[in-house]
């Protein structure tokens, strides 16, 4: 398979409701869509970078620069027999994982399309459907949060994740447990705490959480190990795990008992699969996280979560959870019992609606090997 052309689109899609975390509020989902074309076919990927470096160090502007000036020139005209090779094209380029993932994941889709395989089949996925979880941002009040979570449980979600931060944690979780009982619940702190908060975080053990996600610094493993030793609640690492090697070190230190895998965070589907294999070898459960992706990124997530090693419900909500109208057809939907079918058509298994892509595109740029 030869990479003959690459198109970039910077999209800004309004969310149906604001998404609030410990580091800020998002009303719009910014991202860079990547379309890779070759040999009469094309594939799509998504780099879900933000306008500011709040989740990781990348932004729309830095990712656009990396793609335009370094990653795309290194990809154009390249041949690959299997998409597992693609990540190695930029081995000398440090980090910038989301920018890399945009091209790498599009190359997976391109190859799967050319082979007549679904993306899940190309990855080795086995599941026909996956349990859906939902991530709920901070609300104006605990009462509002309880009402929203009650609605999501009625919709069938198999797991609820709520955002917490200092001053919005114990009472918030207590309100959920008192009002709604023992449903599958986890909390995500997005690095809002410090190790000195350990006595406070120990109080979370009484809520029987599935896990506490990324309570300490985004690049920390050592303090997380110290904290995990003090908690009954399993710690799940997200931002701290950027590779299979990071996972190996974290598990060796005892920094966590669960890992959240986001393909864009680690550089693409190939790296995500290696990370899952590392965790599986240690008997550590993983799940597929989300970054408010469009239907393109969501379809990639579904394919990744179809791997047998993903044993916990992920952040794989249907399209309507975030967007009034997605950029794929058909949109991602959820059954009444809280499952999403893994697409079985070629590649993503969805059609990208170019009219919708153009509607939300702020800028675009095309590159060719000719």
Short mmCIF file of C-alpha atoms in Angstrom, two decimals, residues 33-193:
data_model
loop_
_atom_site.label_atom_id
_atom_site.label_comp_id
_atom_site.label_asym_id
_atom_site.label_seq_id
_atom_site.Cartn_x
_atom_site.Cartn_y
_atom_site.Cartn_z
CA UNK A 33 -8.94 14.92 10.76
CA UNK A 34 -6.42 13.13 8.56
CA UNK A 35 -7.35 11.46 5.28
CA UNK A 36 -4.68 9.24 3.70
CA UNK A 37 -5.22 8.17 0.09
CA UNK A 38 -3.49 5.61 -2.06
CA UNK A 39 -4.09 3.03 -4.78
CA UNK A 40 -7.65 4.16 -5.36
CA UNK A 41 -8.75 4.05 -1.72
CA UNK A 42 -8.61 6.25 1.37
CA UNK A 43 -8.61 6.01 5.14
CA UNK A 44 -9.43 8.39 7.98
CA UNK A 45 -7.83 9.15 11.32
CA UNK A 46 -8.41 11.75 14.03
CA UNK A 47 -5.96 13.69 16.19
CA UNK A 48 -8.19 14.93 19.06
CA UNK A 49 -5.89 17.75 20.11
CA UNK A 50 -7.17 20.73 22.08
CA UNK A 51 -6.58 24.42 21.47
CA UNK A 52 -4.54 24.66 24.69
CA UNK A 53 -2.06 22.12 26.13
CA UNK A 54 -4.31 21.02 28.99
CA UNK A 55 -4.60 17.25 28.51
CA UNK A 56 -1.13 16.80 27.04
CA UNK A 57 1.50 19.10 25.56
CA UNK A 58 0.01 19.11 22.05
CA UNK A 59 -2.32 21.75 20.63
CA UNK A 60 -4.07 22.27 17.32
CA UNK A 61 -1.27 24.58 16.20
CA UNK A 62 1.65 22.37 17.25
CA UNK A 63 0.03 19.25 15.79
CA UNK A 64 -0.68 21.04 12.49
CA UNK A 65 2.96 22.11 12.32
CA UNK A 66 4.23 18.61 13.12
CA UNK A 67 1.97 17.04 10.53
CA UNK A 68 2.65 19.56 7.78
CA UNK A 69 6.39 19.99 8.26
CA UNK A 70 7.64 16.65 9.61
CA UNK A 71 5.25 13.72 9.72
CA UNK A 72 3.51 14.05 6.35
CA UNK A 73 6.75 14.60 4.37
CA UNK A 74 8.08 11.41 5.96
CA UNK A 75 4.93 9.47 4.99
CA UNK A 76 4.24 10.61 1.42
CA UNK A 77 5.36 8.10 -1.17
CA UNK A 78 6.01 5.42 1.44
CA UNK A 79 4.92 1.82 0.91
CA UNK A 80 3.76 -0.45 3.70
CA UNK A 81 2.74 -4.08 3.69
CA UNK A 82 0.95 -3.80 7.05
CA UNK A 83 -0.04 -0.74 9.13
CA UNK A 84 1.96 -2.06 12.09
CA UNK A 85 4.98 -0.68 10.20
CA UNK A 86 3.73 2.90 10.06
CA UNK A 87 4.55 4.01 13.59
CA UNK A 88 8.21 3.33 12.94
CA UNK A 89 8.36 6.00 10.24
CA UNK A 90 8.73 8.65 12.92
CA UNK A 91 10.86 6.78 15.45
CA UNK A 92 13.34 9.66 15.60
CA UNK A 93 10.60 12.21 16.36
CA UNK A 94 9.94 12.45 20.08
CA UNK A 95 6.44 12.46 21.54
CA UNK A 96 3.79 14.40 19.53
CA UNK A 97 1.77 11.22 19.80
CA UNK A 98 -1.62 12.61 18.76
CA UNK A 99 -0.22 14.10 15.58
CA UNK A 100 1.45 10.77 14.78
CA UNK A 101 -1.73 8.87 15.62
CA UNK A 102 -3.79 10.88 13.15
CA UNK A 103 -1.74 9.56 10.23
CA UNK A 104 -1.10 6.10 11.67
CA UNK A 105 -4.77 5.40 12.34
CA UNK A 106 -5.73 6.66 8.86
CA UNK A 107 -3.19 4.21 7.42
CA UNK A 108 -4.88 1.38 9.33
CA UNK A 109 -8.23 2.39 7.85
CA UNK A 110 -6.75 2.68 4.35
CA UNK A 111 -5.17 -0.79 4.59
CA UNK A 112 -8.31 -2.39 6.03
CA UNK A 113 -10.39 -0.88 3.23
CA UNK A 114 -7.99 -2.20 0.60
CA UNK A 115 -8.08 -5.68 2.14
CA UNK A 116 -11.87 -5.72 2.50
CA UNK A 117 -11.55 -6.07 6.28
CA UNK A 118 -13.27 -4.20 9.05
CA UNK A 119 -10.86 -2.22 11.20
CA UNK A 120 -11.69 -4.54 14.11
CA UNK A 121 -10.75 -7.58 12.00
CA UNK A 122 -7.54 -5.88 10.88
CA UNK A 123 -6.56 -5.35 14.52
CA UNK A 124 -7.53 -8.89 15.55
CA UNK A 125 -10.67 -7.91 17.43
CA UNK A 126 -13.03 -10.67 18.49
CA UNK A 127 -16.06 -8.98 20.03
CA UNK A 128 -19.24 -8.28 18.11
CA UNK A 129 -20.41 -5.66 20.58
CA UNK A 130 -18.88 -3.79 23.49
CA UNK A 131 -20.33 -2.44 26.74
CA UNK A 132 -20.77 1.32 26.69
CA UNK A 133 -19.65 3.63 29.46
CA UNK A 134 -20.19 7.34 29.75
CA UNK A 135 -17.96 10.10 31.09
CA UNK A 136 -19.82 12.85 32.95
CA UNK A 137 -18.21 16.24 33.49
CA UNK A 138 -18.62 18.41 36.56
CA UNK A 139 -22.11 19.89 36.82
CA UNK A 140 -23.38 23.12 38.36
CA UNK A 141 -24.53 21.25 41.48
CA UNK A 142 -24.52 17.76 42.96
CA UNK A 143 -28.28 17.68 42.45
CA UNK A 144 -27.77 18.30 38.72
CA UNK A 145 -25.14 15.56 38.59
CA UNK A 146 -27.42 13.02 40.28
CA UNK A 147 -30.21 13.83 37.82
CA UNK A 148 -27.88 13.46 34.84
CA UNK A 149 -26.39 10.17 36.05
CA UNK A 150 -29.90 8.85 36.79
CA UNK A 151 -30.81 9.59 33.18
CA UNK A 152 -27.70 7.87 31.83
CA UNK A 153 -28.39 4.76 33.91
CA UNK A 154 -31.93 4.67 32.54
CA UNK A 155 -30.47 4.89 29.03
CA UNK A 156 -28.61 1.66 29.70
CA UNK A 157 -24.97 2.68 30.21
CA UNK A 158 -22.94 -0.12 31.79
CA UNK A 159 -20.60 2.17 33.72
CA UNK A 160 -20.55 5.81 34.82
CA UNK A 161 -17.39 7.89 35.15
CA UNK A 162 -17.61 11.23 36.94
CA UNK A 163 -15.04 13.98 37.07
CA UNK A 164 -13.83 15.15 40.47
CA UNK A 165 -11.46 17.79 41.82
CA UNK A 166 -10.57 19.18 45.27
CA UNK A 167 -13.72 20.58 46.84
CA UNK A 168 -15.94 18.61 44.44
CA UNK A 169 -15.38 15.00 45.41
CA UNK A 170 -16.61 13.43 48.66
CA UNK A 171 -20.02 15.08 48.83
CA UNK A 172 -20.49 14.57 45.12
CA UNK A 173 -19.81 10.84 45.36
CA UNK A 174 -21.86 10.55 48.53
CA UNK A 175 -24.83 12.14 46.77
CA UNK A 176 -24.55 9.63 43.92
CA UNK A 177 -24.33 6.61 46.22
CA UNK A 178 -27.11 7.81 48.53
CA UNK A 179 -29.46 8.58 45.65
CA UNK A 180 -28.66 5.85 43.13
CA UNK A 181 -27.09 2.96 45.04
CA UNK A 182 -24.38 0.56 43.98
CA UNK A 183 -24.11 1.00 40.21
CA UNK A 184 -20.67 0.67 38.50
CA UNK A 185 -19.01 4.00 39.25
CA UNK A 186 -15.52 5.40 38.82
CA UNK A 187 -13.99 8.82 39.43
CA UNK A 188 -11.51 10.72 37.24
CA UNK A 189 -9.37 13.43 38.79
CA UNK A 190 -7.30 14.49 35.74
CA UNK A 191 -4.22 15.07 37.93
CA UNK A 192 -5.98 17.47 40.31
CA UNK A 193 -4.45 16.13 43.56
#
